[in-house]
C-alpha atoms as a PDB file:
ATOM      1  CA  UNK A   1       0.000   0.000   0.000  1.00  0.00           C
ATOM      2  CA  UNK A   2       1.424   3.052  -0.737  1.00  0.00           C
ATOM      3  CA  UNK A   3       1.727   5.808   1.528  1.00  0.00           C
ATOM      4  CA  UNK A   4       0.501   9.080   0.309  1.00  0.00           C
ATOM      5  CA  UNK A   5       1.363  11.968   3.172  1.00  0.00           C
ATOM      6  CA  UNK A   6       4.175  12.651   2.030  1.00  0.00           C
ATOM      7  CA  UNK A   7       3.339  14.440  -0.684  1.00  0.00           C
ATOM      8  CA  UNK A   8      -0.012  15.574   0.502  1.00  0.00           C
ATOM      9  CA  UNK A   9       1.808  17.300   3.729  1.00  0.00           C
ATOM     10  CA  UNK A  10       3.909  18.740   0.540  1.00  0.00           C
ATOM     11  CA  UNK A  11       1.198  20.314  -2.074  1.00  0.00           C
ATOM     12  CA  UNK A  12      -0.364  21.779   1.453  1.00  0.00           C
ATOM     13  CA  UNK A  13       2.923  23.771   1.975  1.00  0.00           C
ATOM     14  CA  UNK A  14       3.373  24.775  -0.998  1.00  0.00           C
ATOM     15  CA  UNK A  15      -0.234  25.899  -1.673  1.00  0.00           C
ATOM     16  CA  UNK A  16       0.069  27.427   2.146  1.00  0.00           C
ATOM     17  CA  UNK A  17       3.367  29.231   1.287  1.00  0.00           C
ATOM     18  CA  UNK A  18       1.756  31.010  -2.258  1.00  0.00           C
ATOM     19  CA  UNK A  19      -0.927  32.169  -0.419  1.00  0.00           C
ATOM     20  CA  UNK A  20       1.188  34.068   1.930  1.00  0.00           C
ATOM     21  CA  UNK A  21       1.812  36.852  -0.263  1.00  0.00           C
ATOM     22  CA  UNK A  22      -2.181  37.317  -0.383  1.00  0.00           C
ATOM     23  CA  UNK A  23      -2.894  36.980   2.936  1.00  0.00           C
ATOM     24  CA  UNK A  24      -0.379  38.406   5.138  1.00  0.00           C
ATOM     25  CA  UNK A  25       0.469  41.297   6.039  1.00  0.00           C
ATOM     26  CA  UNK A  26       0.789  43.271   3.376  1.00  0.00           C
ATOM     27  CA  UNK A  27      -2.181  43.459   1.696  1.00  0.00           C
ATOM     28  CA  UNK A  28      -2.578  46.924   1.134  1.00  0.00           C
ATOM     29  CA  UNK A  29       0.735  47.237  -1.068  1.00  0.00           C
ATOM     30  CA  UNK A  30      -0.783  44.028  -3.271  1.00  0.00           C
ATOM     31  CA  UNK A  31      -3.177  45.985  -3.515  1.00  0.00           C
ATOM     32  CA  UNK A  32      -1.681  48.914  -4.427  1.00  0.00           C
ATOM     33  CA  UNK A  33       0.417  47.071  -7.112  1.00  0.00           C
ATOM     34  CA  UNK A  34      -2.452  45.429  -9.157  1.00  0.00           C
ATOM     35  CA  UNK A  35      -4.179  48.819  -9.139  1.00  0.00           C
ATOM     36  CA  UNK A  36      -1.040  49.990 -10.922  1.00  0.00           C
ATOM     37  CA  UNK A  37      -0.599  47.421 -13.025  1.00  0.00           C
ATOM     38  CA  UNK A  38      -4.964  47.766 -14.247  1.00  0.00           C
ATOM     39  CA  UNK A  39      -4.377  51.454 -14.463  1.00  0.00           C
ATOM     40  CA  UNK A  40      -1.221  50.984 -16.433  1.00  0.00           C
ATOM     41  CA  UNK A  41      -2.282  48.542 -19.145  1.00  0.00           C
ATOM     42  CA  UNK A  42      -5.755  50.518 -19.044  1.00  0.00           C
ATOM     43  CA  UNK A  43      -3.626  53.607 -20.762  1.00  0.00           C
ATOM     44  CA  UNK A  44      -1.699  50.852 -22.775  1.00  0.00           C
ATOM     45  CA  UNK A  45      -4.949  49.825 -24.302  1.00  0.00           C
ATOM     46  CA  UNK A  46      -5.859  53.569 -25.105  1.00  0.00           C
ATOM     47  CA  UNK A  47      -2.761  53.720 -26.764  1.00  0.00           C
ATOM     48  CA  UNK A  48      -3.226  50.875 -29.051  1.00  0.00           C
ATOM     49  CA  UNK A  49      -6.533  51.672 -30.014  1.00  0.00           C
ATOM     50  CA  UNK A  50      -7.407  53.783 -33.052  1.00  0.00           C
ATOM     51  CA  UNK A  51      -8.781  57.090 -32.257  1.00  0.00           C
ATOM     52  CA  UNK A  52     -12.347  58.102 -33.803  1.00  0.00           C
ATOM     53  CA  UNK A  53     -12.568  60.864 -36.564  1.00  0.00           C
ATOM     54  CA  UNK A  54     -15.290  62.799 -38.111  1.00  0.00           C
ATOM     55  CA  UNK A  55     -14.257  62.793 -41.270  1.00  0.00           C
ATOM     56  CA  UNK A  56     -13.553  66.507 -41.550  1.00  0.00           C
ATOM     57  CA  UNK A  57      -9.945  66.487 -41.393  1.00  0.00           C
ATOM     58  CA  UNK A  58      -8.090  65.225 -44.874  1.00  0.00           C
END
């Protein structure tokens, strides 16, 4: 029979240790960050995007 705790006790420390960042601490600077980043690629996207004209300029 094979003995699975091992790696369970394993996947639980790893998913415990990459939810740290989320739930620690320092939740305010994630947050922070990721309204950076959506702000950032928001004026990205503005850039990329074709501007509307009226058709009075040649």
């Amino acid at each position: 029979m094979a003995d699975y705790t091992g790696a369970g006790t394993a996947a639980t420390a790893g998913a415990g240790a990459g939810m740290l960042p989320v739930t620690g601490g320092v939740d305010s600077i994630w947050f922070w960050i990721v309204m950076f980043v959506l702000v950032s690629a928001g004026f990205a996207l503005l850039r990329l995007v074709p501007r509307r004209t009226h058709g009075d300029d040649t």
